[in-house]
Amino acid sequence: MPQNPNVSPLAPHPPGLRPWQARLHEVIFEADTPAGKAFDVALLVTILLSIVVVMLESVASIRQTYGRFLYGAEWLFTILFTIEYALRLACVSRPARYARSFFGVVDLLAIVPTYLSLVVVGSQSLIVIRAFRLLRVFRVFKLSRYLSEGRAIVLALKASQRKITVFLVTVLTVVLIIGAAMYLIEGPQHGFTSIPVAVYWAVVTMTTVGYGDIAPQTVPGQALAAVVMILGYSIIIVPTGIFSVEIAVERLRGASTQACPSCSAEGHDVDARYCKYCGTRL
């Protein structure tokens, strides 16, 4: 059968990678082959087990009985993840770019707390950040619809960041003024010992949290508190509306489960043949 002249043949392996790197990349980063899917499923199970170990270790009664076993399991998982992280860097043509990507940073942070615990006691509890690695489940099981929705959320956040920044600056200015006014009205004798403390009260009240550790005692202070509460209900919907509008205007095509062999970026269109971030052939 004659070959279509408009379609260039695929390279035997991605440019910039040796054959063994290409095979390793296919197993570690791709979920389209049996070996790749098996690796990712095993990785997800290992991540879940490591999180369970950390959670169990935080329970005093379990730690007293099985502390030595949990400590050994924690280091075993960390060593495995360290090897996996090194392999990920070894099978991409631009390791530094992958290391700076979202999953690259998460993969690194997933192993740092255990080593850090040798210097800072208790820091191993930060290992629960490994839960972010479970986001790969959408790619592993080819849930491309969820990949597209996740991509829409990221783009909507980027598109609305300026509006939300202006909104946050405005809110911070308002709570600073309200805090100063409440400090002037109530004073130290009613718990508002400083403007920062009064600003803390304003933030807690405006966000409708209401801890109740500080409360105005005078009539003017209570009147101002009522205004802040009503203002809080009005303000809290603003960022939600901004974000909802940005999601509504996004028009995205489906995303594939393929990862770039060079920069490891994901979320490409299903018909993409080149990485939209670095131009490498997929």
mmCIF file of N, CA, C and O in Angstrom, residues 165-240:
data_model
loop_
_atom_site.group_PDB
_atom_site.id
_atom_site.type_symbol
_atom_site.label_atom_id
_atom_site.label_comp_id
_atom_site.label_asym_id
_atom_site.label_seq_id
_atom_site.Cartn_x
_atom_site.Cartn_y
_atom_site.Cartn_z
ATOM 1 N N THR A 165 -6.360 38.910 41.877
ATOM 2 C CA THR A 165 -5.328 39.666 42.590
ATOM 3 C C THR A 165 -5.835 41.044 42.979
ATOM 4 O O THR A 165 -5.648 41.491 44.122
ATOM 5 N N VAL A 166 -6.501 41.719 42.041
ATOM 6 C CA VAL A 166 -7.081 43.033 42.344
ATOM 7 C C VAL A 166 -8.121 42.908 43.450
ATOM 8 O O VAL A 166 -8.190 43.739 44.374
ATOM 9 N N PHE A 167 -8.929 41.849 43.374
ATOM 10 C CA PHE A 167 -9.954 41.621 44.396
ATOM 11 C C PHE A 167 -9.323 41.411 45.772
ATOM 12 O O PHE A 167 -9.768 41.990 46.775
ATOM 13 N N LEU A 168 -8.256 40.602 45.842
ATOM 14 C CA LEU A 168 -7.612 40.334 47.125
ATOM 15 C C LEU A 168 -6.963 41.590 47.706
ATOM 16 O O LEU A 168 -7.026 41.824 48.918
ATOM 17 N N VAL A 169 -6.337 42.382 46.849
ATOM 18 C CA VAL A 169 -5.739 43.632 47.329
ATOM 19 C C VAL A 169 -6.815 44.555 47.892
ATOM 20 O O VAL A 169 -6.628 45.197 48.939
ATOM 21 N N THR A 170 -7.964 44.608 47.222
ATOM 22 C CA THR A 170 -9.065 45.434 47.709
ATOM 23 C C THR A 170 -9.570 44.944 49.059
ATOM 24 O O THR A 170 -9.808 45.737 49.982
ATOM 25 N N VAL A 171 -9.727 43.628 49.180
ATOM 26 C CA VAL A 171 -10.202 43.060 50.442
ATOM 27 C C VAL A 171 -9.207 43.328 51.570
ATOM 28 O O VAL A 171 -9.594 43.683 52.692
ATOM 29 N N LEU A 172 -7.913 43.149 51.301
ATOM 30 C CA LEU A 172 -6.900 43.410 52.321
ATOM 31 C C LEU A 172 -6.916 44.870 52.760
ATOM 32 O O LEU A 172 -6.731 45.182 53.946
ATOM 33 N N THR A 173 -7.136 45.772 51.809
ATOM 34 C CA THR A 173 -7.232 47.186 52.165
ATOM 35 C C THR A 173 -8.435 47.448 53.059
ATOM 36 O O THR A 173 -8.354 48.189 54.050
ATOM 37 N N VAL A 174 -9.572 46.813 52.719
ATOM 38 C CA VAL A 174 -10.794 47.009 53.499
ATOM 39 C C VAL A 174 -10.625 46.479 54.922
ATOM 40 O O VAL A 174 -10.990 47.153 55.900
ATOM 41 N N VAL A 175 -10.048 45.265 55.071
ATOM 42 C CA VAL A 175 -9.904 44.704 56.418
ATOM 43 C C VAL A 175 -8.890 45.502 57.237
ATOM 44 O O VAL A 175 -9.006 45.579 58.474
ATOM 45 N N LEU A 176 -7.909 46.103 56.580
ATOM 46 C CA LEU A 176 -6.960 46.943 57.304
ATOM 47 C C LEU A 176 -7.662 48.176 57.873
ATOM 48 O O LEU A 176 -7.457 48.550 59.041
ATOM 49 N N ILE A 177 -8.522 48.804 57.062
ATOM 50 C CA ILE A 177 -9.265 49.981 57.525
ATOM 51 C C ILE A 177 -10.241 49.584 58.631
ATOM 52 O O ILE A 177 -10.359 50.275 59.661
ATOM 53 N N ILE A 178 -10.951 48.477 58.446
ATOM 54 C CA ILE A 178 -11.910 48.025 59.461
ATOM 55 C C ILE A 178 -11.187 47.669 60.754
ATOM 56 O O ILE A 178 -11.663 47.982 61.860
ATOM 57 N N GLY A 179 -10.038 47.009 60.637
ATOM 58 C CA GLY A 179 -9.284 46.651 61.833
ATOM 59 C C GLY A 179 -8.832 47.880 62.603
ATOM 60 O O GLY A 179 -8.922 47.919 63.847
ATOM 61 N N ALA A 180 -8.354 48.877 61.885
ATOM 62 C CA ALA A 180 -7.931 50.111 62.550
ATOM 63 C C ALA A 180 -9.119 50.791 63.225
ATOM 64 O O ALA A 180 -8.999 51.312 64.353
ATOM 65 N N ALA A 181 -10.275 50.796 62.556
ATOM 66 C CA ALA A 181 -11.470 51.404 63.147
ATOM 67 C C ALA A 181 -11.927 50.653 64.388
ATOM 68 O O ALA A 181 -12.287 51.271 65.409
ATOM 69 N N MET A 182 -11.891 49.323 64.339
ATOM 70 C CA MET A 182 -12.301 48.533 65.492
ATOM 71 C C MET A 182 -11.334 48.703 66.658
ATOM 72 O O MET A 182 -11.749 48.738 67.826
ATOM 73 N N TYR A 183 -10.057 48.830 66.374
ATOM 74 C CA TYR A 183 -9.075 49.080 67.429
ATOM 75 C C TYR A 183 -9.357 50.417 68.101
ATOM 76 O O TYR A 183 -9.251 50.557 69.326
ATOM 77 N N LEU A 184 -9.743 51.414 67.301
ATOM 78 C CA LEU A 184 -10.054 52.725 67.842
ATOM 79 C C LEU A 184 -11.335 52.694 68.674
ATOM 80 O O LEU A 184 -11.422 53.339 69.726
ATOM 81 N N ILE A 185 -12.334 51.916 68.220
ATOM 82 C CA ILE A 185 -13.621 51.875 68.909
ATOM 83 C C ILE A 185 -13.546 51.054 70.202
ATOM 84 O O ILE A 185 -13.999 51.495 71.271
ATOM 85 N N GLU A 186 -12.978 49.846 70.120
ATOM 86 C CA GLU A 186 -12.992 48.925 71.263
ATOM 87 C C GLU A 186 -11.801 49.132 72.199
ATOM 88 O O GLU A 186 -11.943 49.201 73.411
ATOM 89 N N GLY A 187 -10.629 49.174 71.620
ATOM 90 C CA GLY A 187 -9.446 49.391 72.445
ATOM 91 C C GLY A 187 -8.954 48.125 73.128
ATOM 92 O O GLY A 187 -9.608 47.068 73.096
ATOM 93 N N PRO A 188 -7.801 48.206 73.806
ATOM 94 C CA PRO A 188 -7.201 47.030 74.460
ATOM 95 C C PRO A 188 -8.058 46.440 75.560
ATOM 96 O O PRO A 188 -7.967 45.244 75.840
ATOM 97 N N GLN A 189 -8.893 47.258 76.206
ATOM 98 C CA GLN A 189 -9.684 46.755 77.327
ATOM 99 C C GLN A 189 -10.712 45.721 76.904
ATOM 100 O O GLN A 189 -11.204 44.950 77.737
ATOM 101 N N HIS A 190 -11.031 45.640 75.606
ATOM 102 C CA HIS A 190 -11.994 44.660 75.106
ATOM 103 C C HIS A 190 -11.329 43.589 74.234
ATOM 104 O O HIS A 190 -12.011 42.902 73.467
ATOM 105 N N GLY A 191 -10.025 43.457 74.347
ATOM 106 C CA GLY A 191 -9.324 42.397 73.635
ATOM 107 C C GLY A 191 -8.642 42.824 72.362
ATOM 108 O O GLY A 191 -7.823 42.086 71.815
ATOM 109 N N PHE A 192 -8.937 44.002 71.857
ATOM 110 C CA PHE A 192 -8.314 44.505 70.630
ATOM 111 C C PHE A 192 -7.039 45.252 71.012
ATOM 112 O O PHE A 192 -6.998 46.488 71.055
ATOM 113 N N THR A 193 -6.017 44.468 71.317
ATOM 114 C CA THR A 193 -4.802 45.025 71.911
ATOM 115 C C THR A 193 -3.910 45.746 70.911
ATOM 116 O O THR A 193 -3.014 46.484 71.308
ATOM 117 N N SER A 194 -4.118 45.528 69.630
ATOM 118 C CA SER A 194 -3.314 46.183 68.608
ATOM 119 C C SER A 194 -4.067 46.156 67.289
ATOM 120 O O SER A 194 -5.063 45.429 67.133
ATOM 121 N N ILE A 195 -3.583 46.942 66.332
ATOM 122 C CA ILE A 195 -4.213 46.947 65.008
ATOM 123 C C ILE A 195 -4.084 45.581 64.325
ATOM 124 O O ILE A 195 -5.045 45.111 63.707
ATOM 125 N N PRO A 196 -2.900 44.904 64.385
ATOM 126 C CA PRO A 196 -2.844 43.560 63.789
ATOM 127 C C PRO A 196 -3.877 42.595 64.367
ATOM 128 O O PRO A 196 -4.473 41.796 63.630
ATOM 129 N N VAL A 197 -4.094 42.649 65.686
ATOM 130 C CA VAL A 197 -5.111 41.789 66.297
ATOM 131 C C VAL A 197 -6.495 42.161 65.772
ATOM 132 O O VAL A 197 -7.323 41.281 65.483
ATOM 133 N N ALA A 198 -6.760 43.442 65.632
ATOM 134 C CA ALA A 198 -8.051 43.879 65.104
ATOM 135 C C ALA A 198 -8.222 43.481 63.640
ATOM 136 O O ALA A 198 -9.327 43.125 63.213
ATOM 137 N N VAL A 199 -7.133 43.533 62.867
ATOM 138 C CA VAL A 199 -7.194 43.084 61.477
ATOM 139 C C VAL A 199 -7.479 41.585 61.420
ATOM 140 O O VAL A 199 -8.253 41.118 60.573
ATOM 141 N N TYR A 200 -6.848 40.811 62.317
ATOM 142 C CA TYR A 200 -7.142 39.374 62.405
ATOM 143 C C TYR A 200 -8.624 39.155 62.656
ATOM 144 O O TYR A 200 -9.258 38.310 62.009
ATOM 145 N N TRP A 201 -9.212 39.923 63.590
ATOM 146 C CA TRP A 201 -10.649 39.802 63.863
ATOM 147 C C TRP A 201 -11.458 40.126 62.607
ATOM 148 O O TRP A 201 -12.446 39.450 62.302
ATOM 149 N N ALA A 202 -11.052 41.174 61.871
ATOM 150 C CA ALA A 202 -11.786 41.574 60.671
ATOM 151 C C ALA A 202 -11.755 40.475 59.612
ATOM 152 O O ALA A 202 -12.770 40.202 58.958
ATOM 153 N N VAL A 203 -10.591 39.840 59.452
ATOM 154 C CA VAL A 203 -10.481 38.759 58.467
ATOM 155 C C VAL A 203 -11.373 37.590 58.864
ATOM 156 O O VAL A 203 -12.119 37.029 58.038
ATOM 157 N N VAL A 204 -11.307 37.199 60.141
ATOM 158 C CA VAL A 204 -12.121 36.080 60.623
ATOM 159 C C VAL A 204 -13.606 36.382 60.481
ATOM 160 O O VAL A 204 -14.404 35.517 60.094
ATOM 161 N N THR A 205 -14.001 37.607 60.766
ATOM 162 C CA THR A 205 -15.414 37.981 60.690
ATOM 163 C C THR A 205 -15.886 38.095 59.246
ATOM 164 O O THR A 205 -16.964 37.608 58.890
ATOM 165 N N MET A 206 -15.073 38.716 58.394
ATOM 166 C CA MET A 206 -15.478 38.908 56.998
ATOM 167 C C MET A 206 -15.583 37.587 56.249
ATOM 168 O O MET A 206 -16.406 37.435 55.349
ATOM 169 N N THR A 207 -14.747 36.625 56.599
ATOM 170 C CA THR A 207 -14.807 35.312 55.947
ATOM 171 C C THR A 207 -15.849 34.406 56.574
ATOM 172 O O THR A 207 -15.931 33.222 56.220
ATOM 173 N N THR A 208 -16.652 34.925 57.494
ATOM 174 C CA THR A 208 -17.753 34.216 58.173
ATOM 175 C C THR A 208 -17.278 33.008 58.947
ATOM 176 O O THR A 208 -18.044 32.067 59.150
ATOM 177 N N VAL A 209 -16.002 33.000 59.369
ATOM 178 C CA VAL A 209 -15.501 31.893 60.186
ATOM 179 C C VAL A 209 -15.984 32.048 61.609
ATOM 180 O O VAL A 209 -16.543 31.130 62.203
ATOM 181 N N GLY A 210 -15.731 33.192 62.207
ATOM 182 C CA GLY A 210 -16.252 33.504 63.530
ATOM 183 C C GLY A 210 -15.750 32.606 64.643
ATOM 184 O O GLY A 210 -16.509 31.828 65.216
ATOM 185 N N TYR A 211 -14.456 32.689 64.965
ATOM 186 C CA TYR A 211 -13.916 31.881 66.057
ATOM 187 C C TYR A 211 -14.512 32.269 67.408
ATOM 188 O O TYR A 211 -14.672 31.440 68.288
ATOM 189 N N GLY A 212 -14.796 33.533 67.602
ATOM 190 C CA GLY A 212 -15.375 33.977 68.855
ATOM 191 C C GLY A 212 -14.367 34.260 69.949
ATOM 192 O O GLY A 212 -14.759 34.527 71.095
ATOM 193 N N ASP A 213 -13.064 34.170 69.635
ATOM 194 C CA ASP A 213 -12.059 34.452 70.660
ATOM 195 C C ASP A 213 -11.974 35.937 70.977
ATOM 196 O O ASP A 213 -11.555 36.328 72.074
ATOM 197 N N ILE A 214 -12.364 36.788 70.032
ATOM 198 C CA ILE A 214 -12.415 38.233 70.247
ATOM 199 C C ILE A 214 -13.767 38.710 69.731
ATOM 200 O O ILE A 214 -14.188 38.338 68.634
ATOM 201 N N ALA A 215 -14.436 39.546 70.530
ATOM 202 C CA ALA A 215 -15.740 40.060 70.125
ATOM 203 C C ALA A 215 -15.906 41.481 70.644
ATOM 204 O O ALA A 215 -15.468 41.803 71.749
ATOM 205 N N PRO A 216 -16.510 42.345 69.844
ATOM 206 C CA PRO A 216 -16.740 43.716 70.295
ATOM 207 C C PRO A 216 -17.761 43.762 71.436
ATOM 208 O O PRO A 216 -18.718 42.975 71.452
ATOM 209 N N GLN A 217 -17.570 44.695 72.355
ATOM 210 C CA GLN A 217 -18.439 44.811 73.524
ATOM 211 C C GLN A 217 -19.293 46.068 73.491
ATOM 212 O O GLN A 217 -20.338 46.121 74.134
ATOM 213 N N THR A 218 -18.864 47.077 72.772
ATOM 214 C CA THR A 218 -19.609 48.337 72.730
ATOM 215 C C THR A 218 -20.621 48.323 71.594
ATOM 216 O O THR A 218 -20.510 47.536 70.652
ATOM 217 N N VAL A 219 -21.591 49.203 71.683
ATOM 218 C CA VAL A 219 -22.622 49.285 70.640
ATOM 219 C C VAL A 219 -22.032 49.694 69.291
ATOM 220 O O VAL A 219 -22.341 49.077 68.263
ATOM 221 N N PRO A 220 -21.187 50.729 69.231
ATOM 222 C CA PRO A 220 -20.581 51.062 67.928
ATOM 223 C C PRO A 220 -19.754 49.908 67.358
ATOM 224 O O PRO A 220 -19.778 49.665 66.147
ATOM 225 N N GLY A 221 -19.030 49.198 68.223
ATOM 226 C CA GLY A 221 -18.242 48.066 67.755
ATOM 227 C C GLY A 221 -19.105 46.947 67.218
ATOM 228 O O GLY A 221 -18.794 46.333 66.184
ATOM 229 N N GLN A 222 -20.224 46.675 67.894
ATOM 230 C CA GLN A 222 -21.138 45.633 67.424
ATOM 231 C C GLN A 222 -21.811 46.046 66.125
ATOM 232 O O GLN A 222 -22.062 45.212 65.256
ATOM 233 N N ALA A 223 -22.093 47.322 65.970
ATOM 234 C CA ALA A 223 -22.679 47.810 64.714
ATOM 235 C C ALA A 223 -21.690 47.640 63.565
ATOM 236 O O ALA A 223 -22.060 47.198 62.465
ATOM 237 N N LEU A 224 -20.429 47.982 63.827
ATOM 238 C CA LEU A 224 -19.417 47.792 62.790
ATOM 239 C C LEU A 224 -19.246 46.311 62.466
ATOM 240 O O LEU A 224 -19.076 45.934 61.298
ATOM 241 N N ALA A 225 -19.308 45.452 63.486
ATOM 242 C CA ALA A 225 -19.204 44.009 63.256
ATOM 243 C C ALA A 225 -20.340 43.510 62.381
ATOM 244 O O ALA A 225 -20.135 42.660 61.503
ATOM 245 N N ALA A 226 -21.542 44.020 62.589
ATOM 246 C CA ALA A 226 -22.683 43.617 61.768
ATOM 247 C C ALA A 226 -22.470 44.007 60.312
ATOM 248 O O ALA A 226 -22.768 43.234 59.389
ATOM 249 N N VAL A 227 -21.909 45.209 60.096
ATOM 250 C CA VAL A 227 -21.617 45.642 58.730
ATOM 251 C C VAL A 227 -20.582 44.732 58.085
ATOM 252 O O VAL A 227 -20.706 44.350 56.915
ATOM 253 N N VAL A 228 -19.555 44.366 58.854
ATOM 254 C CA VAL A 228 -18.505 43.489 58.328
ATOM 255 C C VAL A 228 -19.074 42.125 57.954
ATOM 256 O O VAL A 228 -18.723 41.540 56.933
ATOM 257 N N MET A 229 -19.970 41.585 58.784
ATOM 258 C CA MET A 229 -20.571 40.277 58.491
ATOM 259 C C MET A 229 -21.379 40.315 57.198
ATOM 260 O O MET A 229 -21.275 39.414 56.347
ATOM 261 N N ILE A 230 -22.208 41.352 57.055
ATOM 262 C CA ILE A 230 -23.007 41.482 55.824
ATOM 263 C C ILE A 230 -22.087 41.681 54.622
ATOM 264 O O ILE A 230 -22.314 41.096 53.547
ATOM 265 N N LEU A 231 -21.044 42.485 54.803
ATOM 266 C CA LEU A 231 -20.085 42.705 53.728
ATOM 267 C C LEU A 231 -19.384 41.409 53.337
ATOM 268 O O LEU A 231 -19.113 41.150 52.163
ATOM 269 N N GLY A 232 -19.114 40.565 54.333
ATOM 270 C CA GLY A 232 -18.465 39.286 54.057
ATOM 271 C C GLY A 232 -19.296 38.399 53.161
ATOM 272 O O GLY A 232 -18.789 37.773 52.219
ATOM 273 N N TYR A 233 -20.612 38.325 53.420
ATOM 274 C CA TYR A 233 -21.493 37.525 52.574
ATOM 275 C C TYR A 233 -21.541 38.073 51.147
ATOM 276 O O TYR A 233 -21.720 37.317 50.191
ATOM 277 N N SER A 234 -21.393 39.375 50.997
ATOM 278 C CA SER A 234 -21.424 39.976 49.666
ATOM 279 C C SER A 234 -20.124 39.741 48.913
ATOM 280 O O SER A 234 -20.125 39.549 47.695
ATOM 281 N N ILE A 235 -19.012 39.777 49.639
ATOM 282 C CA ILE A 235 -17.701 39.692 49.000
ATOM 283 C C ILE A 235 -17.334 38.262 48.644
ATOM 284 O O ILE A 235 -16.668 38.012 47.633
ATOM 285 N N ILE A 236 -17.767 37.291 49.444
ATOM 286 C CA ILE A 236 -17.282 35.920 49.295
ATOM 287 C C ILE A 236 -17.672 35.312 47.951
ATOM 288 O O ILE A 236 -17.032 34.360 47.474
ATOM 289 N N ILE A 237 -18.703 35.852 47.304
ATOM 290 C CA ILE A 237 -19.149 35.281 46.032
ATOM 291 C C ILE A 237 -18.387 35.856 44.845
ATOM 292 O O ILE A 237 -18.499 35.331 43.735
ATOM 293 N N VAL A 238 -17.631 36.933 45.051
ATOM 294 C CA VAL A 238 -16.969 37.597 43.928
ATOM 295 C C VAL A 238 -15.953 36.695 43.231
ATOM 296 O O VAL A 238 -16.013 36.518 42.013
ATOM 297 N N PRO A 239 -14.961 36.100 43.963
ATOM 298 C CA PRO A 239 -13.992 35.248 43.251
ATOM 299 C C PRO A 239 -14.639 34.039 42.600
ATOM 300 O O PRO A 239 -14.190 33.586 41.547
ATOM 301 N N THR A 240 -15.710 33.531 43.204
ATOM 302 C CA THR A 240 -16.416 32.398 42.597
ATOM 303 C C THR A 240 -17.017 32.792 41.256
ATOM 304 O O THR A 240 -16.935 32.048 40.265
#
